[in-house]
JSON list of C-alpha atoms in Angstrom, two decimals:
[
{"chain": "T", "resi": 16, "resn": "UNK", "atom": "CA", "xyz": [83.08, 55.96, 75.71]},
{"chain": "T", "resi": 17, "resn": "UNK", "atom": "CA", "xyz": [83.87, 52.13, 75.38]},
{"chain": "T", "resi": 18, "resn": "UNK", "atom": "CA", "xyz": [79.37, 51.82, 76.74]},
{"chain": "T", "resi": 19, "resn": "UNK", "atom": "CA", "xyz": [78.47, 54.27, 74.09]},
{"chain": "T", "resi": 20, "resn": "UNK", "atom": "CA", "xyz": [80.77, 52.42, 71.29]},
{"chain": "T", "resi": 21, "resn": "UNK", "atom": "CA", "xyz": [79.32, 48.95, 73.08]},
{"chain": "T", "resi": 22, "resn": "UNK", "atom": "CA", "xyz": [75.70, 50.24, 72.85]},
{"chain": "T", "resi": 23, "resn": "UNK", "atom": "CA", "xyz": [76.01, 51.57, 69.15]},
{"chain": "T", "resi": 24, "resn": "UNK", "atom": "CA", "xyz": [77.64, 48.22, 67.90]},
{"chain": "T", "resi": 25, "resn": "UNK", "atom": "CA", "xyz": [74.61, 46.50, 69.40]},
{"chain": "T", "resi": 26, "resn": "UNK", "atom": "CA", "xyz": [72.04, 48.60, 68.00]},
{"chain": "T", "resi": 27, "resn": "UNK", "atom": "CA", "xyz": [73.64, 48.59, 64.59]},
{"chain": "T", "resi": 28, "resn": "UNK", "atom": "CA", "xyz": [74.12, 44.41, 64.39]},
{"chain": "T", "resi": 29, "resn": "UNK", "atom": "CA", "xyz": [70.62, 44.55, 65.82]},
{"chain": "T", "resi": 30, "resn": "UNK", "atom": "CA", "xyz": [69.17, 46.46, 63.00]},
{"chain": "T", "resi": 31, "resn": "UNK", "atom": "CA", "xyz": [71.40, 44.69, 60.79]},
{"chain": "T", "resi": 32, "resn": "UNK", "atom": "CA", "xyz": [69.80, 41.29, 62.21]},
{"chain": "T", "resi": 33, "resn": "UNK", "atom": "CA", "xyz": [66.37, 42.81, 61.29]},
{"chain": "T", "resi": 34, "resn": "UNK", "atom": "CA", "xyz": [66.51, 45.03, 58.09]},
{"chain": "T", "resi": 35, "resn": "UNK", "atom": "CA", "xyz": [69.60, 44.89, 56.19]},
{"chain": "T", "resi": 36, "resn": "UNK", "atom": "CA", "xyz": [69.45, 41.31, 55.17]},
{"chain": "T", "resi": 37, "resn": "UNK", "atom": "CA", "xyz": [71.05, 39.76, 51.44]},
{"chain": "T", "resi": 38, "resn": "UNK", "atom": "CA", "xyz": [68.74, 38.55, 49.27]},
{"chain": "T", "resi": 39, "resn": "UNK", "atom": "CA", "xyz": [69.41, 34.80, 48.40]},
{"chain": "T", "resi": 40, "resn": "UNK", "atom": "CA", "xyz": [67.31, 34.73, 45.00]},
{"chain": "T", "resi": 41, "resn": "UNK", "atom": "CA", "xyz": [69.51, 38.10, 43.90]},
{"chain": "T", "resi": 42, "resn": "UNK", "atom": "CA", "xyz": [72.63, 36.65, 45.21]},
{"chain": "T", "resi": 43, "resn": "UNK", "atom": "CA", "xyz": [72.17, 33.37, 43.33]},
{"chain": "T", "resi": 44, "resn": "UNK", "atom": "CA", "xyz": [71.59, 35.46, 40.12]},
{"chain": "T", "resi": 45, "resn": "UNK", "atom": "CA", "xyz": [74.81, 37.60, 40.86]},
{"chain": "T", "resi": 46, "resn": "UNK", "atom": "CA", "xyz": [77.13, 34.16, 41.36]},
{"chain": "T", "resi": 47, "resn": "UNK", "atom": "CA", "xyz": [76.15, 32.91, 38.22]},
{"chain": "T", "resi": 48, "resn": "UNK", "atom": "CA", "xyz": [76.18, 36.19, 36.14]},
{"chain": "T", "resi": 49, "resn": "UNK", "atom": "CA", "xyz": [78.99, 37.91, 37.74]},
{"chain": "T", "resi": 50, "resn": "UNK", "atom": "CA", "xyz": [81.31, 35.24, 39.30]},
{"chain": "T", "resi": 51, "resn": "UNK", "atom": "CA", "xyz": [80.41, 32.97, 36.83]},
{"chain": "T", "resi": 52, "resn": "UNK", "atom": "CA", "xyz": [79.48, 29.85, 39.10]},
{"chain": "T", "resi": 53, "resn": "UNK", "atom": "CA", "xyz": [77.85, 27.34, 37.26]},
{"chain": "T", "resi": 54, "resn": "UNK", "atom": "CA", "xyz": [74.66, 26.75, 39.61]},
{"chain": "T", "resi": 55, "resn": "UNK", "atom": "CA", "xyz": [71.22, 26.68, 39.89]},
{"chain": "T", "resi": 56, "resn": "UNK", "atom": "CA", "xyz": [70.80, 26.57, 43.72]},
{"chain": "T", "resi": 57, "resn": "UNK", "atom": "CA", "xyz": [72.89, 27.64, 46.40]},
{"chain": "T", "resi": 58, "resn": "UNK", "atom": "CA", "xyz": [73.12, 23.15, 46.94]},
{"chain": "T", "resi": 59, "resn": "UNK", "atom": "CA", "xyz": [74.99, 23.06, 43.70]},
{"chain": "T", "resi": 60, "resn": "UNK", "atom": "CA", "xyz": [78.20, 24.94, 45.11]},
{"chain": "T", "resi": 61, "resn": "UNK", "atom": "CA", "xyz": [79.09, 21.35, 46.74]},
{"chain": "T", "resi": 62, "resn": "UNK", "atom": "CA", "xyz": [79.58, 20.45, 43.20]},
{"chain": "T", "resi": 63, "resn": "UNK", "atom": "CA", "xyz": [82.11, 23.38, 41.98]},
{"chain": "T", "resi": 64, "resn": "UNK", "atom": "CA", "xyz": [85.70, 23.21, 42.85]},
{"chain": "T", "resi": 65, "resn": "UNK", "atom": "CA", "xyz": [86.50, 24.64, 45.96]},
{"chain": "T", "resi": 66, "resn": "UNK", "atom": "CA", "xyz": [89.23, 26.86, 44.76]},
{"chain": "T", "resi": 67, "resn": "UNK", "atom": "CA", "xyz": [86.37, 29.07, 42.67]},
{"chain": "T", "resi": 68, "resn": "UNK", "atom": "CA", "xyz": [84.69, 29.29, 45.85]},
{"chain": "T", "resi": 69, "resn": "UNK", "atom": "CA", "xyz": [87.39, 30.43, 47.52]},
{"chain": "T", "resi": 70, "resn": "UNK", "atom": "CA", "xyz": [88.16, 33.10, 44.85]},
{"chain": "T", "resi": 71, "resn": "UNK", "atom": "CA", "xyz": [84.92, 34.05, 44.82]},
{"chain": "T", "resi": 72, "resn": "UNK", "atom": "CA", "xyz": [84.83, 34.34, 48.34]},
{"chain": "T", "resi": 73, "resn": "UNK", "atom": "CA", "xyz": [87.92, 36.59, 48.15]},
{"chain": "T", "resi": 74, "resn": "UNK", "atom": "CA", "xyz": [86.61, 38.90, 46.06]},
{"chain": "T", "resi": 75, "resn": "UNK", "atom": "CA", "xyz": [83.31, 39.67, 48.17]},
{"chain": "T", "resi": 76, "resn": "UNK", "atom": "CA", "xyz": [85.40, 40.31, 51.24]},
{"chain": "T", "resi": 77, "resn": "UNK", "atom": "CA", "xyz": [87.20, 43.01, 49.34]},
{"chain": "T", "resi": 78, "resn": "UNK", "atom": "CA", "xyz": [83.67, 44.82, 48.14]},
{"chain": "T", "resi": 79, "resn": "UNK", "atom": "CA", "xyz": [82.78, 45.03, 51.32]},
{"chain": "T", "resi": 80, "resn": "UNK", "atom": "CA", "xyz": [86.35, 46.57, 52.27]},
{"chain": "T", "resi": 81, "resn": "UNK", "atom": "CA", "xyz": [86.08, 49.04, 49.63]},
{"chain": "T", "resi": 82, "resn": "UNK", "atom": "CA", "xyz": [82.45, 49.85, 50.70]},
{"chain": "T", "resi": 83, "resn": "UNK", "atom": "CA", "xyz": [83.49, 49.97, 54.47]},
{"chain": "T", "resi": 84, "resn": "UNK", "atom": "CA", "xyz": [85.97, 52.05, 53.58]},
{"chain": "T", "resi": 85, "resn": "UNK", "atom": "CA", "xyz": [84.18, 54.69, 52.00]},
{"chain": "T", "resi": 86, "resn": "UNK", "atom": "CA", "xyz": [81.56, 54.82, 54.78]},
{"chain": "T", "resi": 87, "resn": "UNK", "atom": "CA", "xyz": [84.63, 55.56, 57.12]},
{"chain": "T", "resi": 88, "resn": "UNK", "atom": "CA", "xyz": [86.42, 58.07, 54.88]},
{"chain": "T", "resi": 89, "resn": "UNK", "atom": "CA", "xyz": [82.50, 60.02, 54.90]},
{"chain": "T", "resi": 90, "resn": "UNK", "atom": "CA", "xyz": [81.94, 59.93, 58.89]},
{"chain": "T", "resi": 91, "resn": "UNK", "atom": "CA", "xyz": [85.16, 59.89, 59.58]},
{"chain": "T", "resi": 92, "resn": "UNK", "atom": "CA", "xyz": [85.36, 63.62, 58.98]},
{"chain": "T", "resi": 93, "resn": "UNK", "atom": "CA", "xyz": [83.11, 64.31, 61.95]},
{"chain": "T", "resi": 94, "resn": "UNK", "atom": "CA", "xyz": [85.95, 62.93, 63.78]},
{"chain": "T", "resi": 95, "resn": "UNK", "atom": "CA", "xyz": [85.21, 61.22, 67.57]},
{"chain": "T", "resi": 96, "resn": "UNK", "atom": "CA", "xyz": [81.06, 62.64, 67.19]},
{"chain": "T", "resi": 97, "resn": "UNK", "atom": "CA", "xyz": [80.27, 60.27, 64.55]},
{"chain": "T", "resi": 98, "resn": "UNK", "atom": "CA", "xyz": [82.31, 57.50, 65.51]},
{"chain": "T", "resi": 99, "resn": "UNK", "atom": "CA", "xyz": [78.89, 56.01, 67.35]},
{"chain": "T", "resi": 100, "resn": "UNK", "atom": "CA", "xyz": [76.94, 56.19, 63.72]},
{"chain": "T", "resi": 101, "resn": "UNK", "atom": "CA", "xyz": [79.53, 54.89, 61.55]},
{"chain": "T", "resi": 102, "resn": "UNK", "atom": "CA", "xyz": [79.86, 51.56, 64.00]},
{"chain": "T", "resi": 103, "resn": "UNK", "atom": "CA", "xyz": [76.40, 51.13, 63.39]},
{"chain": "T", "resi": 104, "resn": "UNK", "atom": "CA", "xyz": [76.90, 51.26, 59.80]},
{"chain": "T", "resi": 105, "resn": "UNK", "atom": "CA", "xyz": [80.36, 49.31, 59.49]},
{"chain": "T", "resi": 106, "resn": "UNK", "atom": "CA", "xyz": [78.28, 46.66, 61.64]},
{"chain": "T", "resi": 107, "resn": "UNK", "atom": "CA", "xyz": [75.37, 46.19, 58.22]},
{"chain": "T", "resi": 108, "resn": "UNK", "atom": "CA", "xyz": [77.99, 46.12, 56.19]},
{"chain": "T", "resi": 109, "resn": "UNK", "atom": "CA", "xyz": [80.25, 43.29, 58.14]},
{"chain": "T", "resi": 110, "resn": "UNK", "atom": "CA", "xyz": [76.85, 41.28, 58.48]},
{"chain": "T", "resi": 111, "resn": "UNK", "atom": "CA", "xyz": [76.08, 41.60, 54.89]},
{"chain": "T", "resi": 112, "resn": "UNK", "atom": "CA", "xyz": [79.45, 40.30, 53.75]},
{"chain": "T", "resi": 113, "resn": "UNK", "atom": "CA", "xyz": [78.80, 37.20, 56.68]},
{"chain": "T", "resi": 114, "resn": "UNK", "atom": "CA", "xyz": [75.84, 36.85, 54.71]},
{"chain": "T", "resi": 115, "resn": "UNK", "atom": "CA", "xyz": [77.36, 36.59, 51.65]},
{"chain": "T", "resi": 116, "resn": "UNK", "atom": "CA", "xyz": [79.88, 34.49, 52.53]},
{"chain": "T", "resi": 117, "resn": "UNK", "atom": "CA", "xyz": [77.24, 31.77, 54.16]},
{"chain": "T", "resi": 118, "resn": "UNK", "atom": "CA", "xyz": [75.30, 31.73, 50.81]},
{"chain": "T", "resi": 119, "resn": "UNK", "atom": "CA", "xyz": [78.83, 30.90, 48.80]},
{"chain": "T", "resi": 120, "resn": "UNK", "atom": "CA", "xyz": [79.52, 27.76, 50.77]},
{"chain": "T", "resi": 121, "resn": "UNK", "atom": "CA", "xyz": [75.66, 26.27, 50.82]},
{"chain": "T", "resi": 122, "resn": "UNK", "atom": "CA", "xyz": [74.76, 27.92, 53.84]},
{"chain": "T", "resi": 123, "resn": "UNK", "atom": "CA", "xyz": [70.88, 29.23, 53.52]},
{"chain": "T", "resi": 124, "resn": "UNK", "atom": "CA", "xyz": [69.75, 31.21, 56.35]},
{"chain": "T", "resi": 125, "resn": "UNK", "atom": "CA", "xyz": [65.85, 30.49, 55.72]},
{"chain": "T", "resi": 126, "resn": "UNK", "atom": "CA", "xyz": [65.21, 28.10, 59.09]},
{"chain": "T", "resi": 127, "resn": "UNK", "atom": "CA", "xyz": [65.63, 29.66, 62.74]},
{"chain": "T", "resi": 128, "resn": "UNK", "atom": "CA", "xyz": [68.53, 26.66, 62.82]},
{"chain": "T", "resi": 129, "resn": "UNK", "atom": "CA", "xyz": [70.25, 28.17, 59.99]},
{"chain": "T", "resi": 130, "resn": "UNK", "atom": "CA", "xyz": [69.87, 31.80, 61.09]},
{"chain": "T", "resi": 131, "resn": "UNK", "atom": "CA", "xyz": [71.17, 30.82, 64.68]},
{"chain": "T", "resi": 132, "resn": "UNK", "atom": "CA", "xyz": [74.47, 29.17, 62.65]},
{"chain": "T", "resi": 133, "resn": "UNK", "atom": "CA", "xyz": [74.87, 32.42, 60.47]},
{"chain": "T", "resi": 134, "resn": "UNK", "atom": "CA", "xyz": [75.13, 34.48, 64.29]},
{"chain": "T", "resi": 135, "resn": "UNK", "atom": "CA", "xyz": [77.60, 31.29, 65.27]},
{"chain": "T", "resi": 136, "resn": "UNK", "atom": "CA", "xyz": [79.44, 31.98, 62.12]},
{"chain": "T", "resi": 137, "resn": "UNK", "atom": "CA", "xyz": [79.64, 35.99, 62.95]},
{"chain": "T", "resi": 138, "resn": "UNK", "atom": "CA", "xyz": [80.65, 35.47, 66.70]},
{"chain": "T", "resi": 139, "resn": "UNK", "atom": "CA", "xyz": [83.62, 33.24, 65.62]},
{"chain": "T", "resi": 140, "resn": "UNK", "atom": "CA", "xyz": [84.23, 36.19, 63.50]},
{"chain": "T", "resi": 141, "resn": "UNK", "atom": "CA", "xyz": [84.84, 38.74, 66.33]},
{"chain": "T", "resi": 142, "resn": "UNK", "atom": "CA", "xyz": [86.62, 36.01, 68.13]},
{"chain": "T", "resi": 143, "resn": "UNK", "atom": "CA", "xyz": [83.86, 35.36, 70.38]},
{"chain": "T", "resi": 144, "resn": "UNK", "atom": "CA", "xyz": [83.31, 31.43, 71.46]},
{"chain": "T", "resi": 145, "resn": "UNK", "atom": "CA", "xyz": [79.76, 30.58, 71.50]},
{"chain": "T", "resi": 146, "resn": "UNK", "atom": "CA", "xyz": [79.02, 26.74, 72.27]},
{"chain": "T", "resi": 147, "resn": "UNK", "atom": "CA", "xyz": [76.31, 25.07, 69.91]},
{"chain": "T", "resi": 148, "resn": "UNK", "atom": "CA", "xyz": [75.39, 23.70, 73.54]},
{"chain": "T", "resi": 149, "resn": "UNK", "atom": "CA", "xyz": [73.33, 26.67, 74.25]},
{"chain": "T", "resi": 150, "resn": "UNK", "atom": "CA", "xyz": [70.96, 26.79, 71.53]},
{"chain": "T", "resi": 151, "resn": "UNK", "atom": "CA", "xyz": [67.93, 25.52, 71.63]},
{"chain": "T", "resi": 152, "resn": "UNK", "atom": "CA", "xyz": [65.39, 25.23, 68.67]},
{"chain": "T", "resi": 153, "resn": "UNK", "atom": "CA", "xyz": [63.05, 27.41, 68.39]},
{"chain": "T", "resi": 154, "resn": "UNK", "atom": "CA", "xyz": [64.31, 30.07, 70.73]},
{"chain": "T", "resi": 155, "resn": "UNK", "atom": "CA", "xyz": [66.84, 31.74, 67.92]},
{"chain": "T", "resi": 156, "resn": "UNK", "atom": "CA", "xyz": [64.60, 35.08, 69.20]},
{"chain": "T", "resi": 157, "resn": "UNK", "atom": "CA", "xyz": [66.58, 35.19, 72.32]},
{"chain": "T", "resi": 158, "resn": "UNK", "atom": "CA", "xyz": [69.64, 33.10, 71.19]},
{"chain": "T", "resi": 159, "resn": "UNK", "atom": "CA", "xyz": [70.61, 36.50, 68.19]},
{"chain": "T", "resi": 160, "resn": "UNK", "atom": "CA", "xyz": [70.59, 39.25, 70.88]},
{"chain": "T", "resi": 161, "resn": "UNK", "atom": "CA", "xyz": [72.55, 37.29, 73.42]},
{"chain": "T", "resi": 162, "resn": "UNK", "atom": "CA", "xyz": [75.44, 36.93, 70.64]},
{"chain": "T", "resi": 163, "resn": "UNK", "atom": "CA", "xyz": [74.78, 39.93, 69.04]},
{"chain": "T", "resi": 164, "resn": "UNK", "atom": "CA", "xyz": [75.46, 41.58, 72.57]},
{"chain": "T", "resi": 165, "resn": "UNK", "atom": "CA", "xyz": [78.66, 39.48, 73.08]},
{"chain": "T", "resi": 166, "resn": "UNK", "atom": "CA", "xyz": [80.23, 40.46, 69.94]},
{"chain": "T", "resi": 167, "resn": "UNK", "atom": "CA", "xyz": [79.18, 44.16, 71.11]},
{"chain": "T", "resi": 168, "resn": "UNK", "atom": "CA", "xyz": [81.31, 43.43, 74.06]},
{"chain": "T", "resi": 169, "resn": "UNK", "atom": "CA", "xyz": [84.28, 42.05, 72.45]},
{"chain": "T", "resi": 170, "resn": "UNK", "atom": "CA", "xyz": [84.19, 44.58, 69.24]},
{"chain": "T", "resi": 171, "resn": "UNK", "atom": "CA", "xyz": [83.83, 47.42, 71.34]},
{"chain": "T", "resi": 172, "resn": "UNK", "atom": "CA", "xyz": [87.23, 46.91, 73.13]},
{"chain": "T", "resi": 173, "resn": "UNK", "atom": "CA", "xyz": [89.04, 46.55, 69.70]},
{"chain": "T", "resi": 174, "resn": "UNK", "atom": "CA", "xyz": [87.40, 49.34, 68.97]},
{"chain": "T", "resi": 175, "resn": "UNK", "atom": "CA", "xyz": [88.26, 51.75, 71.67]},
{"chain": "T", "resi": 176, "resn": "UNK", "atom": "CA", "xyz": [91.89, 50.35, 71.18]},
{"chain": "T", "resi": 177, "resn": "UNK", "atom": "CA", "xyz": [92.10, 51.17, 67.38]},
{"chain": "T", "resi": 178, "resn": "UNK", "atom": "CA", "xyz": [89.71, 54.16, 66.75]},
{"chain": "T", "resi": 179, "resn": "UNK", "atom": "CA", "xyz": [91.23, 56.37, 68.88]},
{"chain": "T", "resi": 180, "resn": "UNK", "atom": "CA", "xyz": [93.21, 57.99, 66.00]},
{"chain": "T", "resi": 181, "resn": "UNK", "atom": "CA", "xyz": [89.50, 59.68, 65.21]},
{"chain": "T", "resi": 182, "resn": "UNK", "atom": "CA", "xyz": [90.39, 61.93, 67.73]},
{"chain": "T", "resi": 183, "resn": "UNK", "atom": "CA", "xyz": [92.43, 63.90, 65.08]},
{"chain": "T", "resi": 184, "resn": "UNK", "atom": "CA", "xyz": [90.79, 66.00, 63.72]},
{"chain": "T", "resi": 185, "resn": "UNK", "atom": "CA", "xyz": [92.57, 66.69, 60.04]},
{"chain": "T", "resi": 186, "resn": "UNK", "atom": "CA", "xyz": [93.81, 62.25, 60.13]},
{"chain": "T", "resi": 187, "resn": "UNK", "atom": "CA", "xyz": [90.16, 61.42, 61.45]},
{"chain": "T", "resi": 188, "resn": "UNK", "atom": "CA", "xyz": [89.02, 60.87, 57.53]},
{"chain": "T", "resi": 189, "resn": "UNK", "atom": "CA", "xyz": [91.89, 58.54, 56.80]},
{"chain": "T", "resi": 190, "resn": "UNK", "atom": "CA", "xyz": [92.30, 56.23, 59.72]},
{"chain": "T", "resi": 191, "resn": "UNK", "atom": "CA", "xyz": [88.59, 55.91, 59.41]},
{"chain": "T", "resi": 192, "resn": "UNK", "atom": "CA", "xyz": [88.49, 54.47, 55.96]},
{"chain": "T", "resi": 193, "resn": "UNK", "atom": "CA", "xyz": [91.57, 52.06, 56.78]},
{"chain": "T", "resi": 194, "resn": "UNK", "atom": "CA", "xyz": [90.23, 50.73, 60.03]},
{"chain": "T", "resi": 195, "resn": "UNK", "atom": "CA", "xyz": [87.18, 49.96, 58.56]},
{"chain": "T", "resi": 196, "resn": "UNK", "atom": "CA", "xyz": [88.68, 48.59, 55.49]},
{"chain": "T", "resi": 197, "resn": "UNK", "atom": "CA", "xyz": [90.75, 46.27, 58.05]},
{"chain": "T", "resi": 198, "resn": "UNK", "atom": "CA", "xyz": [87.84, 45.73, 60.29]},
{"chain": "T", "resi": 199, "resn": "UNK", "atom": "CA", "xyz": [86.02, 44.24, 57.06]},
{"chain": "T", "resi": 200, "resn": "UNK", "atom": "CA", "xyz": [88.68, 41.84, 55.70]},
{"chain": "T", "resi": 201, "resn": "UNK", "atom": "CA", "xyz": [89.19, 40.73, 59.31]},
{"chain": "T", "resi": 202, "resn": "UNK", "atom": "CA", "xyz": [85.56, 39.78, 60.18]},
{"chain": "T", "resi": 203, "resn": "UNK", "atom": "CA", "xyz": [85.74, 38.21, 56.93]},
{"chain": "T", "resi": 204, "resn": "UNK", "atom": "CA", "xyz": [88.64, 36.27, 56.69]},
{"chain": "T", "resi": 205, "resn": "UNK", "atom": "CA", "xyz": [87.53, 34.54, 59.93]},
{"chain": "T", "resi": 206, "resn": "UNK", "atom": "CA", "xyz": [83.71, 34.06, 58.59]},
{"chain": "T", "resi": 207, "resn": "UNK", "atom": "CA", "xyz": [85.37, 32.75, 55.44]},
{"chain": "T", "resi": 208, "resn": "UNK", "atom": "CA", "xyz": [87.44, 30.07, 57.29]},
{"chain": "T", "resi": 209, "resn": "UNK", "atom": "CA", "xyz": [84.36, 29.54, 59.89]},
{"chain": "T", "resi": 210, "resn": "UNK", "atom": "CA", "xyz": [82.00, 28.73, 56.21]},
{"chain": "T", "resi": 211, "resn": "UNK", "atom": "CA", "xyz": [84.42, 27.02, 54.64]},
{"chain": "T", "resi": 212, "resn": "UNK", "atom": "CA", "xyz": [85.43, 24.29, 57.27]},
{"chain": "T", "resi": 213, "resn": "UNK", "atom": "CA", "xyz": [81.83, 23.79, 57.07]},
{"chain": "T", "resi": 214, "resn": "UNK", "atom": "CA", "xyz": [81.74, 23.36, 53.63]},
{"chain": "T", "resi": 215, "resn": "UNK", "atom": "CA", "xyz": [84.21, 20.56, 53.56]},
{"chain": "T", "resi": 216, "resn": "UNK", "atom": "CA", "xyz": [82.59, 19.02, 56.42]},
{"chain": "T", "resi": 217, "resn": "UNK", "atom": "CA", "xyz": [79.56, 19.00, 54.43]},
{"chain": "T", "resi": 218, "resn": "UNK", "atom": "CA", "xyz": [80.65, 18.00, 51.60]},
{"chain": "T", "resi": 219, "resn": "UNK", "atom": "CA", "xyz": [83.09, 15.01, 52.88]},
{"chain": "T", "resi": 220, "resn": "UNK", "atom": "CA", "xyz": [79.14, 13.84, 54.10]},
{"chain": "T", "resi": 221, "resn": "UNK", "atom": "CA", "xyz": [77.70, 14.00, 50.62]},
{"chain": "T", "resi": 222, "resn": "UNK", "atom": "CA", "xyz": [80.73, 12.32, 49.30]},
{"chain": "T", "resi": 223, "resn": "UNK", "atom": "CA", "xyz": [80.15, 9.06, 51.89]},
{"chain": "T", "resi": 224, "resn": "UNK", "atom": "CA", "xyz": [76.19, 8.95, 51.33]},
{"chain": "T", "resi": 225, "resn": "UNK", "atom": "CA", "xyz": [77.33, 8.85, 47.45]},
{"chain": "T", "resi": 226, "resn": "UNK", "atom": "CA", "xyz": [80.09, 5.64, 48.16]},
{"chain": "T", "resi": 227, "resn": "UNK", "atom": "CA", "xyz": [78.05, 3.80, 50.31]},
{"chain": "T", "resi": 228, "resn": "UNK", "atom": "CA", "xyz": [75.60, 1.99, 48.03]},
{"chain": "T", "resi": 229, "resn": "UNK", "atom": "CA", "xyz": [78.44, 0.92, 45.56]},
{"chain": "T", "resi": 230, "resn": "UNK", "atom": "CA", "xyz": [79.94, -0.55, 48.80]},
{"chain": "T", "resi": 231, "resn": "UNK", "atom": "CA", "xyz": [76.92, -2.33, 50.04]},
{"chain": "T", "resi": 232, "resn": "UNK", "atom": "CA", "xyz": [76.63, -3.60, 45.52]}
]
C-alpha cells in the first residue's frame, strides 16, 4: 500500500510540476483587487509591511484548506479505493498554494533557478532536507523529479500513518476532508516560514544596497 500511495503522490506532484501551475499575471491582479496590496509587480511586496503579507499569506493557506477539504470529503466516500486519486489531487492543490505563497513574498518562478527554489521551498515543506549543494544550473529537469520523488517518500509514510481511518467505510468521508484540510495548512505553514525567511533575507539586502551610498556621501 505505502508503494502505491508513494507512486500516486509522485505522479500527482509530477503533473502538478507540469500542468497545474498559478498564473503570476492573474495572481498579481487578485493581490491588488482582492487582498488589497498596493503593487504593481510581484518586486513591490519588499515595499509593503510585512504583517499584510503575512495576513495575506494566512488567508491563502486557508483557501486551499477549504478546497482540500472538499476534494477529501468527495473521494473520501470511495473509502481506501480512491485514496490513490485523491493524493494525486491533494498534491495540485498543496503545490498551488506553494505557488502562491512564493509569489506573495517576491518569489517569481520564471528562471530554471527560481523554479528549482520553489521545489526547495516545497521539500522543506514535507520536512525533507535538500542541500542547495546539489543543484546545478541548468539541470532543474532532473533536479524537480529527484525532489519531487523524495517528498513522495517522506509524504507517503505520513500518509499511511494518518489515512488509515479511510478504511471506514461510513467515517471515510470525514477523516478525509480533515486530513486533507490538516495536510494543507501543514505544507503551508512550513512553505510560509520557508518564503518568508527569504523575504527578510531579501529584503535586509535591499535595505544595505539603499544605505550604502549615503555612507560612502
Amino acid at each position: 500500500m505505502r508503494r502505491r500511495l508513494e507512486a500516486g503522490l509522485q505522479r500527482g506532484f509530477q503533473h502538478a510540476y507540469q500542468t497545474v501551475k498559478v498564473d503570476p499575471a492573474r495572481f498579481l491582479l487578485q493581490l491588488r483587487a482582492a487582498y488589497g496590496l498596493p503593487i504593481n509587480s510581484f518586486h513591490g511586496v519588499y515595499s509593503v509591511e510585512l504583517g499584510a503579507l503575512d495576513d495575506v499569506a494566512r488567508q491563502i493557506i486557508r483557501g486551499g484548506m477549504k478546497v482540500a477539504a472538499a476534494e477529501g470529503a468527495g473521494l473520501g466516500l470511495g473509502g481506501i479505493l480512491t485514496i490513490v486519486p485523491d493524493l494525486s489531487i491533494l498534491a495540485g492543490i498543496t503545490l498551488r498554494t506553494i505557488q502562491k505563497l512564493s509569489l506573495l513574498y517576491g518569489f517569481e518562478f520564471n528562471t530554471d533557478e527560481e523554479t528549482a527554489e520553489l521545489w526547495i521551498a516545497a521539500a522543506s515543506a514535507a520536512g525533507v532536507d535538500i542541500s542547495r549543494e546539489v543543484l546545478e544550473k541548468g539541470v532543474v529537469n532532473r533536479f524537480v523529479p529527484k525532489v519531487i520523488q523524495k517528498i513522495a517518500v517522506k509524504a507517503s509514510g505520513e500518509v499511511v500513518e494518518k489515512w488509515s481511518g479511510r478504511l471506514i467505510p461510513l467515517a471515510s468521508s470525514l477523516i478525509g476532508a480533515g486530513l486533507n484540510y490538516y495536510f494543507v495548512r501543514a505544507w503551508g505553514e512550513r512553505a510560509q516560514q520557508h518564503f518568508r525567511q527569504r523575504h527578510l533575507q531579501t529584503r535586509g539586502q535591499m535595505s544595505s544596497f539603499t544605505v550604502a551610498p549615503e555612507l560612502r556621501a
